[in-house]
mmCIF file of C-alpha atoms in Angstrom:
data_model
loop_
_atom_site.group_PDB
_atom_site.id
_atom_site.type_symbol
_atom_site.label_atom_id
_atom_site.label_comp_id
_atom_site.label_asym_id
_atom_site.label_seq_id
_atom_site.Cartn_x
_atom_site.Cartn_y
_atom_site.Cartn_z
ATOM 1 C CA MET M 15 29.458 -3.629 24.463
ATOM 2 C CA SER M 16 26.256 -3.375 26.477
ATOM 3 C CA ASP M 17 22.717 -3.721 25.140
ATOM 4 C CA LEU M 18 22.645 0.070 24.825
ATOM 5 C CA SER M 19 24.880 -0.185 21.763
ATOM 6 C CA GLU M 20 22.090 -2.106 20.023
ATOM 7 C CA ARG M 21 19.366 0.361 21.061
ATOM 8 C CA LEU M 22 21.117 3.487 19.802
ATOM 9 C CA PRO M 23 19.801 4.758 16.456
ATOM 10 C CA GLN M 24 22.097 4.914 13.474
ATOM 11 C CA GLN M 25 23.842 8.282 13.356
ATOM 12 C CA PHE M 26 22.172 9.761 10.290
ATOM 13 C CA PHE M 27 24.618 12.597 9.678
ATOM 14 C CA ALA M 28 27.701 10.399 10.154
ATOM 15 C CA THR M 29 26.462 8.204 7.303
ATOM 16 C CA LEU M 30 25.790 11.251 5.127
ATOM 17 C CA VAL M 31 29.291 12.633 5.732
ATOM 18 C CA LYS M 32 30.839 9.247 4.931
ATOM 19 C CA ASN M 33 29.041 9.060 1.578
ATOM 20 C CA VAL M 34 29.962 12.630 0.652
ATOM 21 C CA ASN M 35 33.615 12.146 1.590
ATOM 22 C CA ALA M 36 33.804 8.983 -0.494
ATOM 23 C CA ARG M 37 32.518 10.895 -3.514
ATOM 24 C CA ILE M 38 35.018 13.711 -2.951
ATOM 25 C CA ALA M 39 37.858 11.200 -2.529
ATOM 26 C CA ALA M 40 36.933 9.809 -5.948
ATOM 27 C CA GLY M 41 37.750 13.204 -7.439
ATOM 28 C CA HIS M 42 34.289 14.794 -7.711
ATOM 29 C CA ASP M 43 33.438 18.434 -6.977
ATOM 30 C CA VAL M 44 30.599 17.850 -4.523
ATOM 31 C CA ILE M 45 28.414 20.744 -3.400
ATOM 32 C CA ASN M 46 27.516 19.600 0.115
ATOM 33 C CA LEU M 47 24.097 20.927 1.078
ATOM 34 C CA GLY M 48 23.373 18.040 3.410
ATOM 35 C CA GLN M 49 24.700 19.253 6.737
ATOM 36 C CA GLY M 50 23.857 21.996 9.216
ATOM 37 C CA ASN M 51 27.344 23.222 10.088
ATOM 38 C CA PRO M 52 27.596 27.061 10.059
ATOM 39 C CA ASP M 53 30.168 28.210 7.532
ATOM 40 C CA GLN M 54 30.881 31.707 8.864
ATOM 41 C CA PRO M 55 33.570 32.524 11.474
ATOM 42 C CA THR M 56 32.825 33.373 15.082
ATOM 43 C CA PRO M 57 32.676 37.194 15.488
ATOM 44 C CA ALA M 58 36.031 38.774 16.339
ATOM 45 C CA ASN M 59 34.932 40.244 19.693
ATOM 46 C CA ILE M 60 34.015 36.756 20.941
ATOM 47 C CA VAL M 61 37.297 35.263 19.745
ATOM 48 C CA ALA M 62 39.243 38.082 21.441
ATOM 49 C CA ALA M 63 37.388 37.502 24.705
ATOM 50 C CA ALA M 64 38.195 33.789 24.509
ATOM 51 C CA GLN M 65 41.878 34.436 23.809
ATOM 52 C CA GLN M 66 42.130 36.650 26.862
ATOM 53 C CA ALA M 67 40.205 34.164 29.009
ATOM 54 C CA VAL M 68 42.338 31.200 27.907
ATOM 55 C CA ALA M 69 45.477 33.072 29.012
ATOM 56 C CA ASP M 70 44.063 33.718 32.495
ATOM 57 C CA PRO M 71 45.276 31.016 34.938
ATOM 58 C CA LYS M 72 42.061 31.136 36.958
ATOM 59 C CA ASN M 73 40.304 29.531 33.997
ATOM 60 C CA HIS M 74 42.728 26.605 33.948
ATOM 61 C CA LYS M 75 41.009 25.053 36.964
ATOM 62 C CA TYR M 76 37.778 23.096 37.029
ATOM 63 C CA SER M 77 34.676 25.133 36.367
ATOM 64 C CA LEU M 78 32.034 25.360 39.053
ATOM 65 C CA PHE M 79 29.870 22.260 38.714
ATOM 66 C CA ARG M 80 26.768 24.191 37.710
ATOM 67 C CA GLY M 81 28.424 26.816 35.575
ATOM 68 C CA GLN M 82 30.003 30.215 36.033
ATOM 69 C CA PRO M 83 27.709 32.861 37.603
ATOM 70 C CA ASP M 84 28.697 35.471 35.007
ATOM 71 C CA PHE M 85 27.567 33.273 32.133
ATOM 72 C CA LYS M 86 24.259 32.400 33.782
ATOM 73 C CA GLN M 87 23.634 36.075 34.506
ATOM 74 C CA ALA M 88 24.448 36.949 30.889
ATOM 75 C CA ALA M 89 21.939 34.322 29.737
ATOM 76 C CA ALA M 90 19.257 35.767 31.991
ATOM 77 C CA ASP M 91 20.043 39.313 30.837
ATOM 78 C CA PHE M 92 19.892 38.160 27.208
ATOM 79 C CA TYR M 93 16.377 36.758 27.641
ATOM 80 C CA GLN M 94 15.221 39.902 29.427
ATOM 81 C CA ARG M 95 16.614 42.131 26.697
ATOM 82 C CA GLU M 96 15.657 40.061 23.664
ATOM 83 C CA TYR M 97 12.341 38.504 24.724
ATOM 84 C CA GLY M 98 11.130 40.347 27.807
ATOM 85 C CA VAL M 99 11.386 37.134 29.846
ATOM 86 C CA THR M 100 12.588 37.346 33.453
ATOM 87 C CA LEU M 101 14.752 34.444 34.657
ATOM 88 C CA ASP M 102 16.542 33.676 37.923
ATOM 89 C CA PRO M 103 20.108 32.866 36.840
ATOM 90 C CA GLU M 104 20.645 30.417 39.705
ATOM 91 C CA THR M 105 17.451 28.377 39.552
ATOM 92 C CA GLU M 106 16.130 28.927 36.017
ATOM 93 C CA ILE M 107 19.337 28.641 33.945
ATOM 94 C CA ALA M 108 21.422 25.490 33.373
ATOM 95 C CA VAL M 109 24.701 25.638 31.430
ATOM 96 C CA VAL M 110 25.088 22.904 28.802
ATOM 97 C CA ALA M 111 27.889 21.882 26.455
ATOM 98 C CA GLY M 112 25.803 22.768 23.423
ATOM 99 C CA SER M 113 22.053 22.200 23.471
ATOM 100 C CA LYS M 114 22.407 18.683 22.005
ATOM 101 C CA SER M 115 23.952 17.430 25.241
ATOM 102 C CA GLY M 116 21.085 18.757 27.341
ATOM 103 C CA LEU M 117 18.454 17.435 24.962
ATOM 104 C CA VAL M 118 19.987 13.950 25.150
ATOM 105 C CA GLU M 119 20.575 14.072 28.920
ATOM 106 C CA LEU M 120 17.146 15.218 30.029
ATOM 107 C CA PRO M 121 15.153 12.028 29.254
ATOM 108 C CA GLN M 122 17.698 10.037 31.263
ATOM 109 C CA ILE M 123 16.974 11.975 34.463
ATOM 110 C CA TRP M 124 13.262 12.737 33.901
ATOM 111 C CA LEU M 125 11.935 9.444 32.525
ATOM 112 C CA ASN M 126 11.913 5.923 33.905
ATOM 113 C CA PRO M 127 12.219 3.029 31.457
ATOM 114 C CA GLY M 128 8.915 2.709 29.645
ATOM 115 C CA ASP M 129 7.756 6.274 30.342
ATOM 116 C CA HIS M 130 6.345 8.052 27.298
ATOM 117 C CA ILE M 131 7.809 10.969 25.359
ATOM 118 C CA LEU M 132 6.290 12.802 22.380
ATOM 119 C CA LEU M 133 8.693 13.738 19.590
ATOM 120 C CA PRO M 134 7.970 15.676 16.390
ATOM 121 C CA ASP M 135 8.094 13.803 13.082
ATOM 122 C CA PRO M 136 9.955 14.991 11.067
ATOM 123 C CA GLY M 137 12.406 16.183 13.710
ATOM 124 C CA TYR M 138 16.042 16.480 14.707
ATOM 125 C CA PRO M 139 17.393 12.899 14.659
ATOM 126 C CA ASP M 140 19.451 13.161 17.841
ATOM 127 C CA TYR M 141 16.312 13.477 19.979
ATOM 128 C CA LEU M 142 16.044 9.720 19.434
ATOM 129 C CA SER M 143 19.389 9.159 21.146
ATOM 130 C CA GLY M 144 18.095 10.418 24.479
ATOM 131 C CA VAL M 145 15.000 8.256 24.141
ATOM 132 C CA ALA M 146 17.099 5.149 23.470
ATOM 133 C CA ILE M 147 19.475 5.767 26.365
ATOM 134 C CA ALA M 148 16.562 6.366 28.767
ATOM 135 C CA GLN M 149 14.720 3.275 27.435
ATOM 136 C CA ALA M 150 11.654 5.487 27.105
ATOM 137 C CA THR M 151 8.578 4.760 25.007
ATOM 138 C CA LEU M 152 8.388 6.947 21.916
ATOM 139 C CA ASP M 153 5.154 8.404 20.578
ATOM 140 C CA LEU M 154 5.363 10.461 17.392
ATOM 141 C CA LEU M 155 3.781 13.851 16.902
ATOM 142 C CA PRO M 156 3.296 14.298 13.132
ATOM 143 C CA ILE M 157 3.916 17.743 11.660
ATOM 144 C CA THR M 158 2.701 18.300 8.110
ATOM 145 C CA ALA M 159 2.424 20.985 5.459
ATOM 146 C CA GLU M 160 -1.365 20.975 5.858
ATOM 147 C CA HIS M 161 -0.938 22.351 9.388
ATOM 148 C CA ASP M 162 1.983 24.695 8.591
ATOM 149 C CA TRP M 163 4.427 22.157 10.052
ATOM 150 C CA LEU M 164 2.986 22.692 13.530
ATOM 151 C CA PRO M 165 1.578 19.833 15.642
ATOM 152 C CA ASP M 166 -2.205 19.580 15.698
ATOM 153 C CA TYR M 167 -2.919 18.764 19.336
ATOM 154 C CA THR M 168 -6.531 17.906 18.546
ATOM 155 C CA GLN M 169 -5.217 14.880 16.642
ATOM 156 C CA VAL M 170 -3.239 13.472 19.574
ATOM 157 C CA ALA M 171 -5.068 10.418 20.931
ATOM 158 C CA PRO M 172 -6.236 10.974 24.540
ATOM 159 C CA GLU M 173 -4.402 7.897 25.788
ATOM 160 C CA VAL M 174 -1.170 9.120 24.166
ATOM 161 C CA ALA M 175 -1.499 12.581 25.686
ATOM 162 C CA GLU M 176 -2.237 11.167 29.134
ATOM 163 C CA ALA M 177 0.756 8.820 29.010
ATOM 164 C CA ALA M 178 3.311 11.431 27.902
ATOM 165 C CA LYS M 179 5.669 12.964 30.463
ATOM 166 C CA LEU M 180 7.738 15.030 28.007
ATOM 167 C CA ILE M 181 7.111 16.678 24.646
ATOM 168 C CA TYR M 182 9.902 18.048 22.452
ATOM 169 C CA LEU M 183 9.307 20.924 20.029
ATOM 170 C CA ASN M 184 11.679 22.871 17.774
ATOM 171 C CA TYR M 185 10.903 26.264 16.167
ATOM 172 C CA PRO M 186 12.269 27.659 13.934
ATOM 173 C CA ASN M 187 12.100 24.078 12.793
ATOM 174 C CA ASN M 188 14.783 21.710 11.643
ATOM 175 C CA PRO M 189 14.250 20.381 8.980
ATOM 176 C CA THR M 190 11.256 22.313 7.599
ATOM 177 C CA GLY M 191 12.242 25.927 8.320
ATOM 178 C CA ALA M 192 8.763 26.606 9.758
ATOM 179 C CA VAL M 193 8.268 29.106 12.575
ATOM 180 C CA ALA M 194 5.853 29.015 15.482
ATOM 181 C CA THR M 195 3.285 31.671 16.362
ATOM 182 C CA PRO M 196 2.531 33.091 19.823
ATOM 183 C CA GLU M 197 -0.895 31.478 19.566
ATOM 184 C CA PHE M 198 0.643 28.048 18.963
ATOM 185 C CA PHE M 199 2.835 28.356 22.041
ATOM 186 C CA GLU M 200 -0.197 29.385 24.086
ATOM 187 C CA GLU M 201 -1.981 26.259 22.825
ATOM 188 C CA THR M 202 1.090 24.254 23.823
ATOM 189 C CA VAL M 203 0.983 25.585 27.392
ATOM 190 C CA ASP M 204 -2.726 24.694 27.625
ATOM 191 C CA PHE M 205 -2.101 21.205 26.221
ATOM 192 C CA ALA M 206 0.759 20.615 28.658
ATOM 193 C CA ARG M 207 -1.273 21.756 31.653
ATOM 194 C CA GLN M 208 -4.256 19.667 30.662
ATOM 195 C CA HIS M 209 -2.219 16.473 30.420
ATOM 196 C CA ASP M 210 0.546 17.173 32.973
ATOM 197 C CA ILE M 211 3.305 17.107 30.337
ATOM 198 C CA LYS M 212 6.574 18.996 30.546
ATOM 199 C CA VAL M 213 7.553 20.903 27.375
ATOM 200 C CA VAL M 214 11.110 21.027 26.031
ATOM 201 C CA HIS M 215 11.524 23.633 23.301
ATOM 202 C CA ASP M 216 14.681 23.445 21.209
ATOM 203 C CA PHE M 217 15.344 27.078 20.221
ATOM 204 C CA ALA M 218 18.627 26.380 18.423
ATOM 205 C CA TYR M 219 17.691 28.636 15.491
ATOM 206 C CA GLY M 220 16.051 31.290 17.656
ATOM 207 C CA ALA M 221 17.959 34.168 16.082
ATOM 208 C CA LEU M 222 17.562 32.985 12.507
ATOM 209 C CA GLY M 223 14.282 34.271 11.211
ATOM 210 C CA THR M 224 14.006 36.737 8.356
ATOM 211 C CA PRO M 225 15.016 40.409 8.456
ATOM 212 C CA ASP M 226 11.318 41.296 8.694
ATOM 213 C CA LYS M 227 10.118 38.607 11.109
ATOM 214 C CA ARG M 228 11.829 37.517 14.263
ATOM 215 C CA PRO M 229 11.081 34.089 15.790
ATOM 216 C CA VAL M 230 9.185 34.045 19.075
ATOM 217 C CA SER M 231 10.403 32.286 22.199
ATOM 218 C CA PHE M 232 8.295 29.615 23.882
ATOM 219 C CA LEU M 233 9.042 31.331 27.210
ATOM 220 C CA GLN M 234 7.156 34.414 26.016
ATOM 221 C CA ALA M 235 3.881 32.462 26.266
ATOM 222 C CA PRO M 236 1.996 33.107 29.512
ATOM 223 C CA GLY M 237 2.631 30.261 31.931
ATOM 224 C CA ALA M 238 5.428 28.722 29.862
ATOM 225 C CA LYS M 239 7.852 28.525 32.788
ATOM 226 C CA ASP M 240 5.244 26.543 34.746
ATOM 227 C CA VAL M 241 5.299 23.731 32.205
ATOM 228 C CA GLY M 242 8.611 23.757 30.384
ATOM 229 C CA ILE M 243 12.047 24.932 29.382
ATOM 230 C CA GLU M 244 13.797 26.240 26.317
ATOM 231 C CA PHE M 245 17.252 25.257 25.115
ATOM 232 C CA TYR M 246 19.313 28.053 23.554
ATOM 233 C CA THR M 247 22.650 27.406 21.900
ATOM 234 C CA LEU M 248 25.275 29.894 20.817
ATOM 235 C CA SER M 249 26.194 27.605 17.908
ATOM 236 C CA LYS M 250 23.913 29.154 15.297
ATOM 237 C CA THR M 251 23.416 32.706 16.613
ATOM 238 C CA TYR M 252 27.129 33.428 16.922
ATOM 239 C CA ASN M 253 28.692 30.761 14.652
ATOM 240 C CA MET M 254 30.074 28.955 17.716
ATOM 241 C CA ALA M 255 29.117 25.400 16.762
ATOM 242 C CA GLY M 256 32.502 23.948 17.662
ATOM 243 C CA TRP M 257 32.729 25.806 20.976
ATOM 244 C CA ARG M 258 29.976 23.673 22.583
ATOM 245 C CA ILE M 259 28.234 26.208 24.777
ATOM 246 C CA GLY M 260 24.550 26.849 25.420
ATOM 247 C CA PHE M 261 21.975 26.882 28.183
ATOM 248 C CA ALA M 262 18.527 25.768 29.196
ATOM 249 C CA ALA M 263 16.085 28.291 30.644
ATOM 250 C CA GLY M 264 12.737 28.074 32.379
ATOM 251 C CA ASN M 265 11.034 25.581 34.696
ATOM 252 C CA LYS M 266 12.988 25.167 37.935
ATOM 253 C CA ASP M 267 12.317 21.437 38.295
ATOM 254 C CA LEU M 268 13.605 20.641 34.813
ATOM 255 C CA ILE M 269 16.606 22.933 35.315
ATOM 256 C CA GLU M 270 17.454 21.131 38.556
ATOM 257 C CA ALA M 271 17.159 17.783 36.761
ATOM 258 C CA ILE M 272 19.654 18.888 34.101
ATOM 259 C CA ASN M 273 22.034 20.223 36.736
ATOM 260 C CA LEU M 274 21.768 17.008 38.735
ATOM 261 C CA ILE M 275 22.630 14.656 35.894
ATOM 262 C CA GLN M 276 25.441 16.944 34.755
ATOM 263 C CA ASP M 277 26.872 16.869 38.303
ATOM 264 C CA HIS M 278 27.616 13.213 37.541
ATOM 265 C CA MET M 279 28.718 13.562 33.922
ATOM 266 C CA LEU M 280 30.932 16.648 33.631
ATOM 267 C CA VAL M 281 32.267 19.619 35.567
ATOM 268 C CA SER M 282 30.425 22.121 33.372
ATOM 269 C CA VAL M 283 32.060 23.831 30.380
ATOM 270 C CA PHE M 284 35.636 25.170 30.170
ATOM 271 C CA PRO M 285 35.454 28.530 32.026
ATOM 272 C CA ALA M 286 37.171 30.392 29.180
ATOM 273 C CA VAL M 287 34.447 29.256 26.778
ATOM 274 C CA GLN M 288 31.840 30.503 29.231
ATOM 275 C CA GLU M 289 33.618 33.881 29.308
ATOM 276 C CA ALA M 290 33.460 33.942 25.518
ATOM 277 C CA GLY M 291 29.749 33.201 25.873
ATOM 278 C CA VAL M 292 29.368 36.236 28.122
ATOM 279 C CA ALA M 293 30.997 38.380 25.432
ATOM 280 C CA ALA M 294 28.611 36.941 22.842
ATOM 281 C CA LEU M 295 25.426 37.444 24.854
ATOM 282 C CA ASN M 296 26.318 40.850 26.315
ATOM 283 C CA GLY M 297 28.209 42.304 23.378
ATOM 284 C CA ASP M 298 27.372 44.113 20.170
ATOM 285 C CA GLN M 299 24.639 42.163 18.362
ATOM 286 C CA SER M 300 25.227 43.667 14.922
ATOM 287 C CA SER M 301 26.876 40.432 13.775
ATOM 288 C CA VAL M 302 23.576 38.623 14.375
ATOM 289 C CA ALA M 303 21.667 41.072 12.186
ATOM 290 C CA SER M 304 24.292 40.665 9.469
ATOM 291 C CA LEU M 305 24.000 36.889 9.703
ATOM 292 C CA VAL M 306 20.216 37.005 9.341
ATOM 293 C CA ALA M 307 20.623 39.202 6.247
ATOM 294 C CA LEU M 308 23.207 36.788 4.814
ATOM 295 C CA TYR M 309 20.909 33.789 5.197
ATOM 296 C CA GLN M 310 18.055 35.715 3.607
ATOM 297 C CA LYS M 311 20.270 36.473 0.621
ATOM 298 C CA ARG M 312 21.035 32.770 0.323
ATOM 299 C CA ARG M 313 17.348 31.820 0.676
ATOM 300 C CA ASP M 314 16.464 34.211 -2.105
ATOM 301 C CA ALA M 315 19.230 32.842 -4.324
ATOM 302 C CA TRP M 316 18.226 29.232 -3.708
ATOM 303 C CA TYR M 317 14.476 29.562 -4.168
ATOM 304 C CA GLN M 318 14.869 31.706 -7.290
ATOM 305 C CA ALA M 319 17.291 29.204 -8.812
ATOM 306 C CA ALA M 320 15.059 26.272 -7.853
ATOM 307 C CA ASP M 321 12.035 27.998 -9.388
ATOM 308 C CA GLN M 322 13.945 28.393 -12.643
ATOM 309 C CA ILE M 323 14.350 24.612 -12.967
ATOM 310 C CA GLY M 324 10.719 23.977 -12.004
ATOM 311 C CA TRP M 325 11.449 22.844 -8.434
ATOM 312 C CA HIS M 326 8.962 24.737 -6.273
ATOM 313 C CA ALA M 327 8.558 24.966 -2.503
ATOM 314 C CA THR M 328 7.223 27.367 0.109
ATOM 315 C CA PRO M 329 10.225 29.436 1.286
ATOM 316 C CA SER M 330 11.315 28.771 4.844
ATOM 317 C CA GLN M 331 10.842 31.519 7.416
ATOM 318 C CA GLY M 332 13.637 30.502 9.755
ATOM 319 C CA THR M 333 16.832 28.450 10.146
ATOM 320 C CA PHE M 334 19.254 28.041 7.242
ATOM 321 C CA TYR M 335 17.399 25.176 5.580
ATOM 322 C CA ALA M 336 15.086 24.701 2.614
ATOM 323 C CA TRP M 337 12.613 21.790 2.752
ATOM 324 C CA MET M 338 12.072 20.681 -0.812
ATOM 325 C CA PRO M 339 9.581 18.148 -2.245
ATOM 326 C CA VAL M 340 10.884 15.091 -4.064
ATOM 327 C CA PRO M 341 9.781 14.702 -7.726
ATOM 328 C CA ALA M 342 7.189 12.072 -8.589
ATOM 329 C CA GLY M 343 8.491 8.543 -8.975
ATOM 330 C CA TYR M 344 11.244 8.768 -6.371
ATOM 331 C CA THR M 345 11.532 8.129 -2.649
ATOM 332 C CA SER M 346 13.511 10.633 -0.611
ATOM 333 C CA GLY M 347 16.390 8.205 -0.351
ATOM 334 C CA GLU M 348 16.450 7.424 -4.064
ATOM 335 C CA PHE M 349 16.342 11.086 -4.997
ATOM 336 C CA SER M 350 19.109 11.996 -2.539
ATOM 337 C CA GLN M 351 21.355 9.255 -3.913
ATOM 338 C CA LEU M 352 20.591 10.296 -7.483
ATOM 339 C CA LEU M 353 21.638 13.886 -6.800
ATOM 340 C CA LEU M 354 24.911 12.743 -5.267
ATOM 341 C CA ASP M 355 25.684 10.219 -8.005
ATOM 342 C CA GLN M 356 24.636 12.235 -11.061
ATOM 343 C CA ALA M 357 24.805 15.906 -10.025
ATOM 344 C CA ASP M 358 27.482 15.850 -7.309
ATOM 345 C CA VAL M 359 25.054 17.619 -4.976
ATOM 346 C CA ALA M 360 24.618 16.267 -1.452
ATOM 347 C CA VAL M 361 21.277 16.821 0.296
ATOM 348 C CA ALA M 362 19.765 15.299 3.439
ATOM 349 C CA ASP M 363 17.232 12.521 2.878
ATOM 350 C CA GLY M 364 13.944 13.577 4.492
ATOM 351 C CA ARG M 365 13.472 10.086 5.901
ATOM 352 C CA GLY M 366 16.464 10.744 8.132
ATOM 353 C CA PHE M 367 14.187 13.036 10.122
ATOM 354 C CA GLY M 368 11.313 10.565 10.491
ATOM 355 C CA ASP M 369 8.573 8.769 8.601
ATOM 356 C CA TYR M 370 6.794 12.036 7.792
ATOM 357 C CA GLY M 371 9.982 13.299 6.158
ATOM 358 C CA GLU M 372 9.361 10.931 3.261
ATOM 359 C CA GLY M 373 8.740 12.916 0.087
ATOM 360 C CA TYR M 374 11.190 15.704 0.993
ATOM 361 C CA VAL M 375 14.881 16.518 1.153
ATOM 362 C CA ARG M 376 16.579 19.142 3.299
ATOM 363 C CA ILE M 377 18.883 21.683 1.686
ATOM 364 C CA GLY M 378 21.464 23.413 3.879
ATOM 365 C CA LEU M 379 22.004 27.001 2.753
ATOM 366 C CA LEU M 380 25.554 27.063 4.082
ATOM 367 C CA THR M 381 27.510 28.111 1.049
ATOM 368 C CA SER M 382 27.620 31.134 -1.243
ATOM 369 C CA PRO M 383 24.649 32.200 -3.386
ATOM 370 C CA GLU M 384 26.728 31.371 -6.468
ATOM 371 C CA ARG M 385 27.372 27.847 -5.239
ATOM 372 C CA LEU M 386 23.669 27.396 -4.424
ATOM 373 C CA GLN M 387 22.763 28.558 -7.920
ATOM 374 C CA GLU M 388 25.277 26.114 -9.390
ATOM 375 C CA ALA M 389 23.754 23.283 -7.333
ATOM 376 C CA ALA M 390 20.285 24.091 -8.652
ATOM 377 C CA ALA M 391 21.606 24.265 -12.220
ATOM 378 C CA ARG M 392 23.247 20.845 -11.898
ATOM 379 C CA ILE M 393 19.992 19.373 -10.577
ATOM 380 C CA GLY M 394 18.064 21.081 -13.367
ATOM 381 C CA ARG M 395 20.205 19.359 -15.984
ATOM 382 C CA LEU M 396 18.852 16.012 -14.791
ATOM 383 C CA GLY M 397 15.470 16.974 -16.296
ATOM 384 C CA LEU M 398 13.426 15.777 -13.312
ATOM 385 C CA PHE M 399 11.070 18.759 -13.061
ATOM 386 C CA ALA M 400 8.426 19.965 -15.475
#
């Protein structure tokens, strides 16, 4: 293989799955809280729309290279309705096969080898894949509890800020569950303008706040479209993770860059899946409200059960994750392995998300409240918490 095979980072989640499956194959009842794979079915109206679209022969041909107009219009209408953001469906929307593909593609078309990109630490591990493929220079943007898991731009060295061409952000945040404020996004626009940086906001968990507090979109900040884009995926909002459909919205130059590289990599997404996406974005949104309520019920169950064993953390305000501190005397990796080996509970090692993830593990709240309570009880029996 080429040198690229040596540059690519180890696939963190593939290793986690391998370890969990080995434990299950040995006959253990593992409660897998390590992954971020939605466990609920896609809403019935979306499935019905897909079934009808799959049967239509017009969808058996290649898609238009840059996506179906109906889907792009639905995406623009969704942002107008949900966030009050006006978008041109032709020049400010790019269809992607799930937001991961766009996030990995963009550095390849926007950065030359050696160009600088700022990534959050801890952050979604697959951002690193795009950096490696583009042969870009990585600068880390630490996010810490002391600053509510938001970057502190005043701590970015001037030479780092001046060198950066892209900055990636992600709120609600994976892995910490933190949410951004309108004021933070306004600061981000100012920072980007000052240093001529383009912003890429990963809004994968955009629908998954709490019943009382809805996450804000980066594009709601004044001037956001001048400096950046936002990736929105249907994977989490509508439990369509396996369908691989999403879009980028915002800055015309970045949208054109995504469209250009995708012209050479794929002929957009299966048209029937895009029709299902139209049904999701334009249809009844009650399933989204029910999903938010479900995840809140699971959050409550997890944090209450964790408190009972003396394992305390600030509850997350978004996503379906809990970011939990590791007990004294253990690294994140040691603690994660201990839970798998002695409690049959799989969690994600915080170091898998970056150096600043050390001292934490990520819990995926993607099982029933009863199963979450059982996981906490098993961990409690290890006697690790005061």
